[in-house]
Coordinates of C-alpha atoms and ligand atoms in Angstrom, one line a residue:
Chain G
M1 CA 23.7 27.4 -31.7
N2 CA 26.5 29.4 -33.3
D3 CA 29.9 30.8 -32.3
Y4 CA 28.6 34.4 -32.0
V5 CA 28.4 35.7 -28.5
V6 CA 27.3 39.2 -29.6
E7 CA 25.0 39.8 -32.5
A8 CA 24.0 43.3 -33.4
K9 CA 21.5 43.8 -36.3
S10 CA 20.5 47.1 -37.9
V11 CA 21.4 49.0 -34.8
E12 CA 20.6 52.7 -34.8
K13 CA 21.3 55.1 -32.0
K14 CA 20.6 58.8 -31.6
L15 CA 22.4 60.7 -28.9
G16 CA 21.5 64.1 -27.4
R17 CA 18.2 65.9 -27.7
G18 CA 16.6 68.6 -29.9
A19 CA 19.0 70.6 -31.9
G20 CA 22.0 68.8 -30.4
E21 CA 20.7 65.4 -31.5
V22 CA 23.3 63.3 -33.2
H23 CA 22.6 60.2 -35.2
A24 CA 25.6 58.3 -33.9
L25 CA 24.9 54.9 -35.3
R26 CA 22.9 54.6 -38.5
G27 CA 22.3 50.9 -39.0
I28 CA 25.1 48.7 -37.9
D29 CA 25.4 44.9 -38.3
L30 CA 28.2 43.4 -36.3
S31 CA 28.8 40.0 -34.7
L32 CA 31.6 39.0 -32.4
R33 CA 32.8 35.4 -32.2
R34 CA 34.6 33.4 -29.5
G35 CA 38.3 33.2 -29.9
E36 CA 38.6 36.3 -32.1
L37 CA 40.0 39.7 -31.5
T38 CA 38.1 42.3 -33.5
L39 CA 39.5 45.8 -34.0
L40 CA 36.9 48.6 -34.4
M41 CA 38.7 51.5 -36.1
G42 CA 37.5 54.8 -37.3
P43 CA 38.0 58.6 -37.0
S44 CA 37.2 60.4 -33.8
G45 CA 33.4 61.0 -33.5
S46 CA 32.6 58.2 -35.9
G47 CA 30.5 56.3 -33.2
K48 CA 33.0 53.7 -32.0
T49 CA 32.4 54.3 -28.3
T50 CA 28.6 54.5 -28.9
L51 CA 28.7 51.1 -30.6
L52 CA 30.8 49.6 -27.9
L53 CA 28.3 50.8 -25.3
V54 CA 25.4 49.5 -27.3
L55 CA 27.1 46.1 -27.7
G56 CA 27.9 46.2 -24.0
C57 CA 24.3 46.8 -23.0
M58 CA 25.1 50.2 -21.5
L59 CA 23.1 52.0 -24.1
T60 CA 19.9 50.7 -25.6
P61 CA 19.6 51.2 -29.4
N62 CA 16.7 53.2 -30.8
S63 CA 16.1 50.5 -33.3
G64 CA 17.7 47.2 -34.3
S65 CA 18.6 44.4 -31.9
V66 CA 21.4 43.2 -29.8
T67 CA 21.7 39.6 -28.6
I68 CA 24.2 38.6 -26.0
C69 CA 24.9 34.8 -25.7
G70 CA 21.6 34.1 -27.3
T71 CA 19.7 36.4 -25.0
P72 CA 17.9 39.3 -26.8
T73 CA 18.2 42.5 -24.9
A74 CA 15.3 44.4 -26.4
D75 CA 12.9 44.0 -23.5
A76 CA 15.4 44.2 -20.7
D77 CA 15.1 47.1 -18.2
K78 CA 18.2 48.8 -16.6
E79 CA 18.5 46.2 -13.9
A80 CA 18.2 43.3 -16.3
L81 CA 20.8 44.9 -18.6
A82 CA 23.1 45.2 -15.6
R83 CA 22.6 41.5 -15.0
I84 CA 23.5 40.7 -18.6
R85 CA 26.7 42.8 -18.2
R86 CA 27.4 41.0 -15.0
E87 CA 27.0 37.6 -16.5
H88 CA 28.6 38.0 -19.9
I89 CA 30.6 41.2 -20.4
G90 CA 33.9 42.6 -19.2
F91 CA 34.8 46.2 -19.9
V92 CA 38.2 48.0 -20.2
F93 CA 38.2 51.7 -20.5
Q94 CA 40.8 54.2 -21.8
S95 CA 41.0 55.9 -18.5
Y96 CA 41.0 52.6 -16.4
H97 CA 38.4 53.8 -14.0
L98 CA 40.0 52.0 -11.0
F99 CA 38.9 52.7 -7.5
P100 CA 41.6 54.9 -6.1
T101 CA 41.1 53.9 -2.5
L102 CA 41.2 50.2 -3.1
T103 CA 44.3 48.0 -3.7
A104 CA 44.9 46.3 -7.0
T105 CA 43.6 43.0 -5.5
Q106 CA 40.5 44.7 -4.1
N107 CA 39.8 46.5 -7.4
V108 CA 39.8 43.1 -9.1
Q109 CA 37.9 41.5 -6.3
L110 CA 35.1 44.0 -6.7
A111 CA 34.2 42.3 -10.0
L112 CA 33.6 39.1 -8.0
D113 CA 32.0 40.8 -5.1
I114 CA 29.2 42.3 -7.3
R115 CA 28.6 38.8 -8.5
G116 CA 28.2 37.5 -5.0
E117 CA 31.6 35.9 -4.7
H118 CA 33.1 37.0 -1.4
G119 CA 35.9 36.1 1.0
R120 CA 39.2 34.4 0.8
R121 CA 38.5 32.5 -2.4
A122 CA 37.6 35.7 -4.2
A123 CA 40.8 37.4 -3.0
E124 CA 42.7 34.3 -4.1
K125 CA 41.2 34.4 -7.6
S126 CA 41.8 38.1 -7.9
R127 CA 45.5 37.7 -7.1
E128 CA 45.7 34.9 -9.7
A129 CA 44.1 37.3 -12.3
L130 CA 46.7 39.9 -11.4
A131 CA 49.5 37.3 -11.8
M132 CA 48.1 36.5 -15.2
V133 CA 48.7 40.1 -16.3
G134 CA 52.1 40.1 -14.8
L135 CA 51.3 42.1 -11.6
E136 CA 52.0 39.5 -8.9
Q137 CA 54.4 42.0 -7.3
K138 CA 51.8 44.7 -7.2
V139 CA 48.8 43.0 -5.6
D140 CA 48.7 45.3 -2.6
S141 CA 49.5 48.6 -4.4
L142 CA 47.0 51.4 -4.7
P143 CA 46.3 52.6 -8.2
G144 CA 48.1 55.8 -7.4
G145 CA 51.3 53.9 -6.9
L146 CA 51.0 52.1 -10.3
S147 CA 52.1 53.3 -13.8
G148 CA 49.4 53.8 -16.5
G149 CA 50.3 50.5 -18.1
E150 CA 50.0 48.7 -14.7
Q151 CA 46.7 50.4 -14.0
Q152 CA 45.3 49.2 -17.3
R153 CA 46.5 45.7 -16.6
V154 CA 44.6 45.8 -13.2
A155 CA 41.6 47.0 -15.2
I156 CA 42.0 44.0 -17.6
A157 CA 42.4 41.6 -14.7
R158 CA 39.2 43.1 -13.3
A159 CA 37.4 42.6 -16.6
L160 CA 38.6 39.0 -16.9
V161 CA 38.4 37.7 -13.4
A162 CA 34.7 36.7 -13.6
N163 CA 35.3 34.9 -16.9
P164 CA 33.0 37.0 -19.2
S165 CA 32.3 35.7 -22.7
V166 CA 32.9 39.1 -24.2
V167 CA 35.6 41.7 -23.4
L168 CA 34.9 45.2 -24.7
A169 CA 37.9 47.6 -24.6
D170 CA 37.6 51.2 -25.5
E171 CA 40.9 52.6 -26.6
P172 CA 42.8 50.5 -24.0
T173 CA 46.2 51.7 -25.2
G174 CA 45.1 55.3 -25.8
A175 CA 46.9 56.6 -22.8
L176 CA 49.9 54.3 -22.9
D177 CA 53.3 54.4 -24.5
G178 CA 54.3 51.9 -27.2
K179 CA 55.8 49.2 -25.0
N180 CA 52.9 49.3 -22.5
G181 CA 50.4 49.4 -25.3
Q182 CA 52.0 46.3 -26.8
S183 CA 51.8 44.4 -23.6
I184 CA 48.1 45.3 -23.1
M185 CA 47.3 44.2 -26.7
R186 CA 49.2 40.9 -26.1
I187 CA 47.1 40.2 -23.0
L188 CA 43.9 40.9 -24.9
A189 CA 44.9 38.8 -27.9
E190 CA 45.8 36.0 -25.5
T191 CA 42.4 36.4 -23.9
A192 CA 40.7 35.9 -27.3
H193 CA 42.8 33.0 -28.5
E194 CA 43.6 31.0 -25.4
R195 CA 40.6 31.7 -23.3
E196 CA 38.2 31.5 -26.2
R197 CA 36.6 34.9 -25.5
A198 CA 35.2 37.4 -28.0
V199 CA 37.3 40.5 -27.7
L200 CA 36.4 43.9 -29.3
V201 CA 39.0 46.6 -29.2
V202 CA 38.1 50.1 -30.2
T203 CA 41.2 52.0 -31.3
H204 CA 42.6 54.5 -33.8
D205 CA 46.1 53.4 -33.0
P206 CA 47.6 51.7 -36.0
R207 CA 50.2 50.0 -33.9
V208 CA 47.7 47.6 -32.5
V209 CA 46.7 46.4 -36.0
P210 CA 49.0 43.4 -35.9
Y211 CA 47.1 41.9 -33.0
A212 CA 43.7 41.8 -34.9
D213 CA 42.0 38.8 -36.3
R214 CA 39.5 41.1 -37.9
I215 CA 39.2 44.8 -38.5
V216 CA 36.0 46.7 -38.8
E217 CA 36.0 50.2 -39.9
I218 CA 33.3 52.7 -39.0
E219 CA 32.7 56.2 -40.3
D220 CA 29.9 58.5 -39.4
G221 CA 27.9 55.7 -37.8
L222 CA 28.2 53.2 -40.6
I223 CA 30.5 50.3 -41.2
V224 CA 32.4 51.3 -44.3
Q225 CA 34.5 48.2 -44.7
E226 CA 33.1 44.8 -44.3
P227 CA 34.9 42.7 -41.7
T228 CA 38.2 41.3 -43.1
D229 CA 39.7 38.2 -41.7
R230 CA 43.4 38.4 -41.1
P231 CA 46.0 35.7 -40.3
R232 CA 46.2 35.1 -36.6
M233 CA 49.1 36.5 -34.6
P234 CA 50.9 34.0 -32.4
T235 CA 50.3 35.2 -28.8
A236 CA 51.8 32.3 -26.8
V237 CA 54.9 34.3 -26.3
P238 CA 55.1 35.3 -22.7
F239 CA 54.7 39.0 -22.1
R240 CA 56.1 41.0 -19.3
A241 CA 56.3 44.8 -19.1
Chain M
M1 CA 36.3 42.8 6.5
S2 CA 33.8 42.6 3.6
L3 CA 34.7 44.4 0.5
V4 CA 31.6 46.6 0.5
L5 CA 32.4 47.6 4.0
T6 CA 36.0 48.4 3.0
L7 CA 34.8 50.4 0.0
A8 CA 32.3 52.3 2.2
S9 CA 34.8 53.1 4.9
R10 CA 37.4 54.2 2.3
N11 CA 34.8 56.4 0.7
L12 CA 34.1 58.0 4.1
F13 CA 37.6 58.4 5.5
H14 CA 39.1 59.4 2.2
D15 CA 38.0 63.0 2.7
R16 CA 38.9 63.6 6.4
L17 CA 37.5 67.1 6.6
R18 CA 34.1 65.9 5.3
F19 CA 34.2 63.0 7.7
V20 CA 34.9 65.4 10.6
A21 CA 32.0 67.6 9.5
T22 CA 29.7 64.5 9.4
M23 CA 30.8 63.5 12.9
V24 CA 30.2 67.0 14.2
G25 CA 26.7 66.9 12.7
I26 CA 25.8 63.5 14.2
V27 CA 27.4 64.1 17.5
F28 CA 25.8 67.6 17.9
S29 CA 22.5 66.2 17.0
V30 CA 22.6 63.0 19.1
V31 CA 24.0 64.8 22.1
L32 CA 21.3 67.5 21.8
V33 CA 18.5 64.9 21.6
M34 CA 20.2 62.9 24.4
I35 CA 20.2 65.9 26.7
Q36 CA 16.7 66.9 25.8
M37 CA 15.3 63.5 26.4
G38 CA 17.5 63.0 29.5
L39 CA 16.1 66.2 30.9
F40 CA 12.6 64.9 30.0
L41 CA 13.3 61.7 31.9
G42 CA 15.0 63.5 34.8
F43 CA 12.1 65.9 35.0
G44 CA 9.5 63.2 34.7
R45 CA 11.3 61.3 37.5
M46 CA 11.7 64.3 39.7
V47 CA 8.0 65.4 39.5
T48 CA 6.8 62.1 40.7
T49 CA 9.5 61.4 43.3
M50 CA 7.1 62.0 46.3
I51 CA 4.4 59.7 44.7
D52 CA 7.1 57.1 44.0
N53 CA 8.3 57.1 47.5
A54 CA 4.9 57.1 49.3
S55 CA 3.8 53.6 50.3
A56 CA 0.2 54.3 49.3
D57 CA -1.9 52.3 47.0
L58 CA -4.5 55.0 46.5
W59 CA -4.5 58.8 46.6
I60 CA -7.7 60.7 47.6
L61 CA -7.3 64.1 46.1
P62 CA -9.4 67.3 45.8
K63 CA -11.3 67.3 42.6
G64 CA -9.1 68.4 39.7
A65 CA -5.8 68.2 41.6
K66 CA -3.1 68.1 38.9
C67 CA 0.0 67.1 40.8
F68 CA 1.6 66.4 44.1
E69 CA 2.2 70.1 44.7
D70 CA -1.4 71.1 44.0
P71 CA -2.5 73.6 46.7
S72 CA -6.2 72.6 46.8
L73 CA -7.6 71.0 50.0
L74 CA -10.2 68.4 50.9
D75 CA -12.2 67.6 54.0
V76 CA -10.0 65.5 56.4
K77 CA -13.1 63.7 57.7
L78 CA -12.9 61.6 54.5
R79 CA -9.9 60.0 56.1
D80 CA -11.9 58.6 59.0
R81 CA -14.7 57.3 56.8
V82 CA -12.3 55.6 54.4
A83 CA -10.0 54.2 57.1
T84 CA -12.8 51.9 58.4
M85 CA -13.9 50.6 55.0
E86 CA -13.5 47.0 54.0
G87 CA -10.2 46.2 52.5
V88 CA -8.5 49.3 53.8
S89 CA -5.4 48.8 55.9
W90 CA -4.8 52.4 56.8
A91 CA -5.6 55.9 55.5
A92 CA -3.4 58.9 56.4
P93 CA -3.9 62.6 55.7
L94 CA -1.1 64.5 54.0
V95 CA -0.5 68.2 54.3
I96 CA 1.8 70.1 51.9
G97 CA 2.4 73.7 51.0
F98 CA 4.7 76.6 50.8
S99 CA 6.2 78.2 53.8
D100 CA 9.1 80.5 54.8
W101 CA 12.4 79.4 56.2
R102 CA 14.5 81.9 58.0
L103 CA 18.2 81.2 58.1
E104 CA 20.2 82.0 61.2
S105 CA 21.7 84.8 59.2
G106 CA 18.2 86.3 59.0
E107 CA 17.7 85.7 55.3
V108 CA 14.4 84.2 54.3
T109 CA 13.9 81.5 51.6
P110 CA 10.7 79.7 50.5
V111 CA 10.4 76.0 51.4
F112 CA 7.9 73.3 50.5
I113 CA 6.5 71.6 53.6
V114 CA 5.6 67.9 53.4
S115 CA 3.9 66.3 56.3
A116 CA 5.5 63.0 57.3
D117 CA 3.0 60.6 58.9
L118 CA 5.2 58.2 60.8
R119 CA 2.5 56.5 62.7
D120 CA 0.5 55.5 59.7
G121 CA 3.6 54.9 57.7
S122 CA 2.6 56.8 54.6
L123 CA 5.0 59.4 53.3
Q124 CA 8.3 59.7 55.1
P125 CA 11.7 61.1 54.4
F126 CA 13.5 58.6 52.2
N127 CA 17.1 58.2 51.2
V128 CA 18.0 59.1 54.8
V129 CA 21.7 59.5 55.2
D130 CA 22.0 60.9 58.7
G131 CA 19.9 61.4 61.8
N132 CA 16.8 60.0 63.2
V133 CA 13.4 60.1 61.4
P134 CA 11.2 59.1 64.4
A135 CA 12.5 62.3 66.1
L136 CA 10.3 64.2 63.7
T137 CA 7.3 63.5 65.9
Q138 CA 8.8 65.5 68.7
G139 CA 8.8 69.2 69.0
A140 CA 9.6 71.3 66.0
N141 CA 12.0 68.9 64.2
V142 CA 12.6 68.8 60.5
A143 CA 14.3 66.6 57.9
V144 CA 16.0 68.3 55.0
D145 CA 17.9 67.3 51.9
R146 CA 21.6 67.8 52.0
S147 CA 21.7 69.2 48.5
Y148 CA 19.9 72.3 50.0
F149 CA 22.2 72.8 52.9
E150 CA 23.6 75.9 51.6
R151 CA 20.3 77.4 50.6
L152 CA 18.8 76.6 54.0
G153 CA 21.9 77.7 55.9
V154 CA 22.3 74.5 57.8
S155 CA 25.2 72.1 58.0
G156 CA 23.6 68.9 59.1
V157 CA 21.8 67.2 62.1
G158 CA 21.6 69.7 64.9
S159 CA 21.5 72.8 62.8
T160 CA 18.6 75.2 63.5
A161 CA 16.5 77.8 61.7
E162 CA 13.0 79.3 61.9
I163 CA 9.8 78.5 60.1
R164 CA 7.0 81.1 60.5
G165 CA 8.6 82.3 63.6
R166 CA 9.1 78.9 65.2
K167 CA 12.6 77.6 65.9
V168 CA 13.2 74.3 64.1
R169 CA 16.0 71.8 64.4
V170 CA 17.3 69.4 61.7
V171 CA 17.1 65.8 63.0
A172 CA 17.4 63.9 59.8
V173 CA 19.2 64.4 56.5
T174 CA 18.2 62.9 53.2
D175 CA 20.1 62.8 49.9
G176 CA 18.8 63.5 46.4
I177 CA 15.2 64.6 47.2
R178 CA 15.1 67.6 44.9
S179 CA 12.1 69.4 43.7
F180 CA 11.6 70.6 40.2
A181 CA 10.6 74.1 41.3
T182 CA 13.9 74.1 43.2
T183 CA 12.1 75.0 46.4
P184 CA 13.6 72.7 49.1
Y185 CA 11.3 70.1 50.5
V186 CA 11.2 70.1 54.3
F187 CA 9.6 67.1 56.1
V188 CA 7.8 67.9 59.3
D189 CA 5.3 66.2 61.5
L190 CA 1.6 66.6 60.4
K191 CA 0.6 69.0 63.2
N192 CA 3.5 71.3 62.4
A193 CA 2.8 71.0 58.7
R194 CA -0.6 72.5 59.3
N195 CA 0.9 75.4 61.3
Y196 CA 3.6 76.1 58.8
T197 CA 1.4 76.1 55.8
G198 CA -1.7 77.6 57.4
T199 CA -3.8 74.6 56.7
P200 CA -7.0 74.4 58.9
R201 CA -7.3 71.4 61.2
D202 CA -10.3 70.0 59.3
R203 CA -8.5 70.1 56.0
A204 CA -5.8 68.1 54.3
S205 CA -4.1 68.2 50.9
S206 CA -4.8 64.6 50.2
V207 CA -5.4 61.3 51.9
L208 CA -3.1 58.3 51.3
V209 CA -4.7 54.9 51.4
R210 CA -3.1 51.6 51.8
L211 CA -5.2 48.5 51.0
K212 CA -5.0 45.2 52.8
D213 CA -2.9 42.6 50.9
D214 CA -5.8 40.3 50.4
A215 CA -8.2 43.1 49.5
D216 CA -10.1 43.0 46.2
R217 CA -8.5 46.2 44.8
E218 CA -11.1 46.9 42.1
K219 CA -14.0 46.5 44.6
A220 CA -12.2 48.6 47.2
L221 CA -11.4 51.3 44.7
S222 CA -15.0 51.7 43.5
A223 CA -16.4 51.5 47.1
I224 CA -14.0 54.3 48.1
R225 CA -14.9 56.4 45.0
A226 CA -18.6 56.0 46.0
E227 CA -17.8 57.1 49.6
V228 CA -15.7 60.2 48.9
G229 CA -18.2 61.9 46.5
D230 CA -16.6 64.9 44.9
A231 CA -13.0 64.0 45.7
E232 CA -11.0 61.9 43.3
V233 CA -9.5 58.6 44.0
L234 CA -6.4 57.7 41.9
T235 CA -4.1 54.7 42.0
S236 CA -0.4 55.7 42.5
D237 CA 0.2 54.9 38.8
D238 CA -2.7 57.1 37.7
F239 CA -1.5 60.0 39.9
R240 CA 2.0 59.6 38.7
S241 CA 1.0 59.9 35.1
R242 CA -1.3 62.7 35.8
S243 CA 1.5 64.7 37.6
R244 CA 3.9 63.9 34.8
S245 CA 1.6 65.0 32.1
F246 CA 0.7 68.2 34.0
W247 CA 4.3 69.2 34.5
L248 CA 5.6 67.9 31.2
F249 CA 2.8 68.8 28.9
G250 CA 0.4 71.1 30.8
T251 CA 3.2 73.5 31.4
G252 CA 4.7 73.2 27.9
A253 CA 8.0 72.2 29.4
G254 CA 7.8 68.7 27.8
A255 CA 6.8 70.2 24.5
A256 CA 9.8 72.5 24.6
L257 CA 12.1 69.6 25.3
F258 CA 10.6 67.6 22.5
A259 CA 10.8 70.5 20.1
G260 CA 14.5 70.8 21.0
A261 CA 15.0 67.2 20.4
L262 CA 13.2 67.4 17.1
L263 CA 15.3 70.3 16.1
G264 CA 18.4 68.2 16.9
V265 CA 17.1 65.4 14.7
I266 CA 16.4 67.7 11.8
V267 CA 19.7 69.5 12.0
G268 CA 21.6 66.2 12.2
T269 CA 19.7 64.7 9.3
V270 CA 20.3 67.7 7.1
I271 CA 24.1 67.8 7.9
V272 CA 24.6 64.1 7.4
A273 CA 22.4 64.1 4.3
Q274 CA 24.5 66.9 2.9
T275 CA 27.8 65.3 3.6
L276 CA 26.7 61.9 2.3
Y277 CA 25.3 63.4 -0.8
S278 CA 28.5 65.3 -1.6
S279 CA 30.6 62.3 -0.8
T280 CA 28.4 60.3 -3.2
K281 CA 28.7 63.0 -5.8
D282 CA 32.5 62.8 -5.5
H283 CA 32.5 59.1 -6.0
L284 CA 29.9 59.1 -8.8
N285 CA 32.4 58.0 -11.3
E286 CA 33.1 54.9 -9.2
F287 CA 29.5 54.2 -8.7
A288 CA 29.0 54.5 -12.5
T289 CA 32.0 52.1 -13.0
L290 CA 30.3 49.6 -10.6
R291 CA 27.1 49.9 -12.6
A292 CA 29.0 49.4 -15.9
M293 CA 30.6 46.3 -14.4
G294 CA 27.1 45.1 -14.0
S295 CA 26.5 45.6 -10.3
S296 CA 22.9 45.6 -9.2
N297 CA 21.4 48.8 -7.7
A298 CA 21.1 46.9 -4.5
Y299 CA 24.8 46.5 -4.3
I300 CA 25.4 50.2 -4.8
Y301 CA 22.7 51.0 -2.1
T302 CA 24.6 48.7 0.2
V303 CA 27.7 50.7 -0.2
I304 CA 25.9 53.9 0.6
I305 CA 23.9 52.4 3.5
Y306 CA 27.2 51.0 4.9
Q307 CA 28.6 54.5 4.7
A308 CA 25.5 55.7 6.6
L309 CA 25.9 52.9 9.2
I310 CA 29.6 53.6 9.8
N311 CA 28.7 57.2 10.4
A312 CA 26.0 56.2 12.8
V313 CA 28.1 53.8 14.8
I314 CA 31.1 56.1 15.2
G315 CA 29.0 59.2 15.7
F316 CA 26.8 57.5 18.3
A317 CA 29.9 56.1 20.1
I318 CA 31.3 59.6 20.5
A319 CA 27.9 61.1 21.4
A320 CA 27.4 58.4 24.0
G321 CA 30.8 59.2 25.5
I322 CA 29.9 62.9 25.7
G323 CA 26.5 62.0 27.1
S324 CA 27.9 60.0 29.9
I325 CA 30.1 62.9 30.9
V326 CA 27.1 65.2 30.9
V327 CA 25.2 62.7 33.0
Q328 CA 28.0 62.7 35.6
M329 CA 28.2 66.4 35.6
T330 CA 24.6 67.0 36.1
A331 CA 24.0 64.1 38.6
K332 CA 24.2 66.5 41.6
S333 CA 22.5 69.4 39.9
A334 CA 18.9 70.7 40.4
L335 CA 17.7 68.9 37.3
P336 CA 19.8 65.8 36.7
I337 CA 19.8 64.4 33.2
V338 CA 18.7 60.8 33.4
I339 CA 19.9 58.4 30.7
T340 CA 18.4 54.9 30.9
P341 CA 19.5 51.9 28.9
W342 CA 16.2 52.3 27.0
L343 CA 17.0 55.8 26.1
M344 CA 20.4 54.7 24.9
A345 CA 18.9 52.0 22.8
A346 CA 16.3 54.4 21.4
L347 CA 18.9 57.0 20.6
F348 CA 21.1 54.4 18.8
A349 CA 18.0 53.4 16.7
L350 CA 17.3 57.0 16.1
T351 CA 20.9 57.6 15.0
V352 CA 20.8 54.7 12.6
V353 CA 17.4 55.8 11.2
M354 CA 18.7 59.3 10.8
C355 CA 21.9 58.3 9.0
V356 CA 20.1 55.8 6.7
A357 CA 17.4 58.4 5.9
S358 CA 20.2 60.8 5.1
G359 CA 21.4 58.3 2.6
I360 CA 18.2 58.6 0.6
G361 CA 19.3 61.7 -1.2
A362 CA 22.6 60.1 -2.2
I363 CA 20.7 57.0 -3.3
I364 CA 18.4 59.0 -5.5
R365 CA 21.4 60.7 -7.0
V366 CA 23.1 57.4 -7.7
V367 CA 20.0 55.8 -9.3
R368 CA 20.0 58.6 -11.8
I369 CA 23.5 58.0 -13.1
D370 CA 23.8 56.6 -16.5
P371 CA 27.1 54.8 -16.6
A372 CA 27.2 55.3 -20.4
T373 CA 27.6 59.1 -20.1
V374 CA 30.7 58.5 -17.8
F375 CA 32.4 56.5 -20.5
M376 CA 31.6 58.8 -23.4
R377 CA 33.7 61.6 -21.9
Ligands
ADP1 N1 25.8 62.5 -25.0 C1 25.9 62.9 -26.2 N2 25.0 63.8 -26.7 C2 25.0 64.1 -28.0 N3 25.9 63.7 -28.9 C3 26.9 62.9 -28.5 C4 26.9 62.4 -27.1 N4 27.9 61.6 -27.0 C5 28.5 61.5 -28.2 N5 27.9 62.2 -29.0 C6 28.2 62.4 -30.4 O1 28.0 61.1 -31.1 C7 29.0 60.9 -32.1 C8 29.7 59.6 -31.8 O2 30.4 59.7 -30.6 P1 31.4 58.5 -30.1 O3 30.7 57.2 -30.2 O4 31.9 58.9 -28.8 O5 32.6 58.6 -31.2 P2 34.0 57.9 -31.1 O6 34.1 57.1 -29.9 O7 34.1 57.2 -32.4 O8 35.0 59.1 -31.1 C9 29.9 62.1 -32.0 O9 29.5 62.9 -33.1 C10 29.7 62.7 -30.7 O10 29.9 64.1 -30.7
MG2 MG1 35.4 57.1 -28.3

């Protein structure tokens, strides 16, 4: 038993077919630990999203292995991979991907609903998750009535509400201004440190660097800089947008 | 309300125009099927109305007679032989056939004569709303249905007309005895029926038999069969289904009604499948997000099936409303549309099946989404 909740070994991934085939990942070793926020940085097209999707069991590698919370994913079919995501992983996307016809609470509650948690208790938990990201005033708003930063916070609440061991965020601050970006990063850092989750944030935004416990750089499908441990940022400061 | 239901209904109502198109498709389809099947039932009921209302257990018919209106004849002596057999309570000859009715205005219209045998109590005018049925046995009296008043140029009891040159008087009025061929039924006494239809004295269209209550029905039936030789002996049930299948399937009328209904089902399914599919395509990103969040395929199917079911329930409710208006409108027409609770239940089941089947295309589309591609854009 170790601290690693995600372990990727020698992961290779090719995308596209025929002449359009791209060797997006060329042998990646990366592990994510509880209580740690890892930044995955690199130029556009370097394979960051591909790696995040492989680690998140949304893409299966062509070779190499991915283990989530001790469960190897090699033999899992689509449905089994969905179950692993359901049990262990929370996603945050650059473009939020909220359901436009559902309220903030309902959006969050969906993450519980797909896990078989229904009813009042689930709605209650969802409102608590929204309060944790500072949105107690917006629980009944539709995404269309929320700012980008608020929408991303709903998305984070949705990713966290079912207590996943791993949170994978793809450019979560990419569409946000500085202040909103800061508050999103604070929530993610707090998630890592206080809730003891493994958090991976894909970014090429240098402003988020101070929140990282570890930075991994990727270029052309390869990790070019071995993970560096950094001093931990204090995150107990309350954040409000 | 459960979240899946909420999501399904929001998906549906989000695009109003598409929802309206879906409803039009379902309502059109269900109303079409309802009317076709209602006609089928109305028709089926109408073609057996005489058989239903005769108090006979058995019908002795000329060989090969296909329905109540069949013009073939048999030897009336059969009646006397059968009447005295063991287990038989009574046997009565029935004479039917076309004749001409001359209105007081001089106009002539065809009518369908039915002999009423009051003495033996076989087939008599039913649903009598006015007049005196026993008076049929006297003189040239007739009973007619009030839905044909205008056609027959009469206004009720006491009105007169002519059949084959003989003056007749209306002594009884029935309500709702309509014939499929739209030729008015006219009840007369047996002797008059022979005159009006030109049926010889030794012939009859059929013989109705009533068995004694304590008779061994199987035994009596086979004994009568043996006695009547060439003629056929049918129970009322058998005769009913033979008439029905002759009119509904022998004539192609039933097949046409079913073809219309099938067409309705196909058109409805195609329209609903199309709108569900395009709705699903519009929400593909959301379904991919659900899948990325780790939802099972079953959960996603549930959303689509719920959409289908909401369509079915709302569409059916509207269709049922329209259907009940149609039923009321046709109630007094030549061919009333009959909608029974069973037909309603079957139509609801059909609507549900149709809508859920329509969801299959959408489901196949959704299974094919790879959530990864959505997030690489
Ligand atoms: N579906 C695809 N088919 C072919 N090539 C793809 C596909 N998706 C991404 N790629 C390519 O794979 C490489 C890695 O992409 P990606 O992981 O999205 O990079 P990043 O997130 O770092 O910008 C890029 O060269 C990109 O063009
Ligand atoms: Mg990317």
